[in-house]
PDB file of C-alpha atoms in Angstrom:
ATOM      1  CA  UNK A 977      42.708 -75.239  39.027  1.00  0.00           C
ATOM      2  CA  UNK A 978      42.027 -73.018  41.937  1.00  0.00           C
ATOM      3  CA  UNK A 979      38.727 -74.978  42.569  1.00  0.00           C
ATOM      4  CA  UNK A 980      40.589 -78.234  42.422  1.00  0.00           C
ATOM      5  CA  UNK A 981      42.908 -76.947  44.965  1.00  0.00           C
ATOM      6  CA  UNK A 982      40.408 -75.881  47.319  1.00  0.00           C
ATOM      7  CA  UNK A 983      39.219 -79.444  47.502  1.00  0.00           C
ATOM      8  CA  UNK A 984      42.779 -81.208  47.243  1.00  0.00           C
ATOM      9  CA  UNK A 985      45.544 -78.836  48.647  1.00  0.00           C
ATOM     10  CA  UNK A 986      47.757 -81.592  48.728  1.00  0.00           C
ATOM     11  CA  UNK A 987      47.862 -82.131  45.024  1.00  0.00           C
ATOM     12  CA  UNK A 988      51.553 -81.112  43.846  1.00  0.00           C
ATOM     13  CA  UNK A 989      50.756 -81.295  40.394  1.00  0.00           C
ATOM     14  CA  UNK A 990      47.983 -78.946  40.644  1.00  0.00           C
ATOM     15  CA  UNK A 991      49.850 -76.300  42.357  1.00  0.00           C
ATOM     16  CA  UNK A 992      52.401 -76.475  39.487  1.00  0.00           C
ATOM     17  CA  UNK A 993      49.858 -76.252  36.911  1.00  0.00           C
ATOM     18  CA  UNK A 994      48.331 -73.278  38.833  1.00  0.00           C
ATOM     19  CA  UNK A 995      51.602 -71.575  38.876  1.00  0.00           C
ATOM     20  CA  UNK A 996      52.501 -72.179  35.300  1.00  0.00           C
ATOM     21  CA  UNK A 997      49.261 -70.766  34.263  1.00  0.00           C
ATOM     22  CA  UNK A 998      49.757 -67.588  36.433  1.00  0.00           C
ATOM     23  CA  UNK A 999      53.138 -67.357  34.621  1.00  0.00           C
ATOM     24  CA  UNK A1000      51.528 -67.470  31.069  1.00  0.00           C
ATOM     25  CA  UNK A1001      49.313 -64.573  32.107  1.00  0.00           C
ATOM     26  CA  UNK A1002      52.381 -62.656  33.406  1.00  0.00           C
ATOM     27  CA  UNK A1003      51.340 -62.869  37.387  1.00  0.00           C
ATOM     28  CA  UNK A1004      54.622 -63.868  38.638  1.00  0.00           C
ATOM     29  CA  UNK A1005      53.777 -62.931  42.160  1.00  0.00           C
ATOM     30  CA  UNK A1006      51.013 -65.336  42.251  1.00  0.00           C
ATOM     31  CA  UNK A1007      52.886 -68.177  40.494  1.00  0.00           C
ATOM     32  CA  UNK A1008      56.008 -68.105  42.997  1.00  0.00           C
ATOM     33  CA  UNK A1009      53.982 -69.526  46.086  1.00  0.00           C
ATOM     34  CA  UNK A1010      52.061 -72.261  43.877  1.00  0.00           C
ATOM     35  CA  UNK A1011      55.133 -73.481  42.290  1.00  0.00           C
ATOM     36  CA  UNK A1012      57.083 -73.450  45.619  1.00  0.00           C
ATOM     37  CA  UNK A1013      54.233 -75.564  47.153  1.00  0.00           C
ATOM     38  CA  UNK A1014      54.519 -78.159  44.345  1.00  0.00           C
ATOM     39  CA  UNK A1015      58.213 -78.425  45.024  1.00  0.00           C
ATOM     40  CA  UNK A1016      57.479 -78.961  48.876  1.00  0.00           C
ATOM     41  CA  UNK A1017      54.886 -81.396  48.226  1.00  0.00           C
ATOM     42  CA  UNK A1018      56.673 -83.608  45.670  1.00  0.00           C
ATOM     43  CA  UNK A1019      60.345 -82.658  45.751  1.00  0.00           C
ATOM     44  CA  UNK A1020      61.380 -85.172  43.170  1.00  0.00           C
ATOM     45  CA  UNK A1021      58.259 -85.438  40.871  1.00  0.00           C
ATOM     46  CA  UNK A1022      57.806 -81.694  40.666  1.00  0.00           C
ATOM     47  CA  UNK A1023      61.468 -80.608  40.263  1.00  0.00           C
ATOM     48  CA  UNK A1024      60.679 -78.743  37.211  1.00  0.00           C
ATOM     49  CA  UNK A1025      58.891 -76.126  39.354  1.00  0.00           C
ATOM     50  CA  UNK A1026      62.495 -75.100  40.195  1.00  0.00           C
ATOM     51  CA  UNK A1027      63.213 -74.503  36.589  1.00  0.00           C
ATOM     52  CA  UNK A1028      59.990 -72.200  36.382  1.00  0.00           C
ATOM     53  CA  UNK A1029      60.873 -70.314  39.558  1.00  0.00           C
ATOM     54  CA  UNK A1030      64.532 -69.859  38.112  1.00  0.00           C
ATOM     55  CA  UNK A1031      63.243 -68.523  34.830  1.00  0.00           C
ATOM     56  CA  UNK A1032      61.007 -66.202  36.776  1.00  0.00           C
ATOM     57  CA  UNK A1033      63.604 -64.781  38.726  1.00  0.00           C
ATOM     58  CA  UNK A1034      65.986 -64.468  35.999  1.00  0.00           C
ATOM     59  CA  UNK A1035      63.553 -62.447  33.914  1.00  0.00           C
ATOM     60  CA  UNK A1036      62.795 -60.307  37.090  1.00  0.00           C
ATOM     61  CA  UNK A1037      66.601 -59.413  37.520  1.00  0.00           C
ATOM     62  CA  UNK A1038      66.932 -61.859  40.620  1.00  0.00           C
ATOM     63  CA  UNK A1039      69.929 -63.680  39.374  1.00  0.00           C
ATOM     64  CA  UNK A1040      71.037 -65.061  42.782  1.00  0.00           C
ATOM     65  CA  UNK A1041      67.367 -66.425  43.474  1.00  0.00           C
ATOM     66  CA  UNK A1042      67.426 -67.886  39.958  1.00  0.00           C
ATOM     67  CA  UNK A1043      70.960 -69.582  40.415  1.00  0.00           C
ATOM     68  CA  UNK A1044      69.546 -70.933  44.038  1.00  0.00           C
ATOM     69  CA  UNK A1045      66.563 -72.555  42.099  1.00  0.00           C
ATOM     70  CA  UNK A1046      68.843 -74.152  39.479  1.00  0.00           C
ATOM     71  CA  UNK A1047      70.897 -75.732  42.290  1.00  0.00           C
ATOM     72  CA  UNK A1048      67.819 -77.121  44.055  1.00  0.00           C
ATOM     73  CA  UNK A1049      66.829 -78.581  40.359  1.00  0.00           C
ATOM     74  CA  UNK A1050      70.179 -80.029  39.754  1.00  0.00           C
ATOM     75  CA  UNK A1051      70.127 -81.610  43.117  1.00  0.00           C
ATOM     76  CA  UNK A1052      66.994 -83.487  42.228  1.00  0.00           C
ATOM     77  CA  UNK A1053      67.823 -84.036  38.728  1.00  0.00           C
ATOM     78  CA  UNK A1054      71.674 -84.637  38.547  1.00  0.00           C
ATOM     79  CA  UNK A1055      71.520 -86.345  35.060  1.00  0.00           C
ATOM     80  CA  UNK A1056      69.652 -83.126  33.352  1.00  0.00           C
ATOM     81  CA  UNK A1057      70.934 -82.888  29.901  1.00  0.00           C
ATOM     82  CA  UNK A1058      71.563 -79.250  29.962  1.00  0.00           C
ATOM     83  CA  UNK A1059      73.500 -79.618  33.491  1.00  0.00           C
ATOM     84  CA  UNK A1060      76.553 -77.687  32.257  1.00  0.00           C
ATOM     85  CA  UNK A1061      74.403 -74.862  31.119  1.00  0.00           C
ATOM     86  CA  UNK A1062      72.818 -74.357  34.548  1.00  0.00           C
ATOM     87  CA  UNK A1063      76.207 -75.006  36.182  1.00  0.00           C
ATOM     88  CA  UNK A1064      77.667 -72.094  34.272  1.00  0.00           C
ATOM     89  CA  UNK A1065      74.622 -69.954  35.157  1.00  0.00           C
ATOM     90  CA  UNK A1066      75.004 -70.774  38.777  1.00  0.00           C
ATOM     91  CA  UNK A1067      78.905 -70.031  38.758  1.00  0.00           C
ATOM     92  CA  UNK A1068      78.134 -66.762  36.896  1.00  0.00           C
ATOM     93  CA  UNK A1069      75.264 -65.613  39.427  1.00  0.00           C
ATOM     94  CA  UNK A1070      75.530 -67.110  42.764  1.00  0.00           C
ATOM     95  CA  UNK A1071      76.246 -64.465  45.436  1.00  0.00           C
TER      96      UNK A1071
END
């Protein structure tokens, strides 16, 4: 993915896949900028990047950042099947 991004830095999907790969090998600090870039490049198509960021922030204890990412996700995917669950998380953890 890194090689592909060197040639195609505007590829949102590649950024998300690279971010997800970093998450799998527990390199969250490298995952964050890749997932953020994916969401910036393709806000609607890469909305799930916000779910990954929220999960990472939640696991690290940054509940308020996780809540913010869930809000961004729900703004892009208002018909998400677990919307109520995320809204409850936001309500309980937003500062």
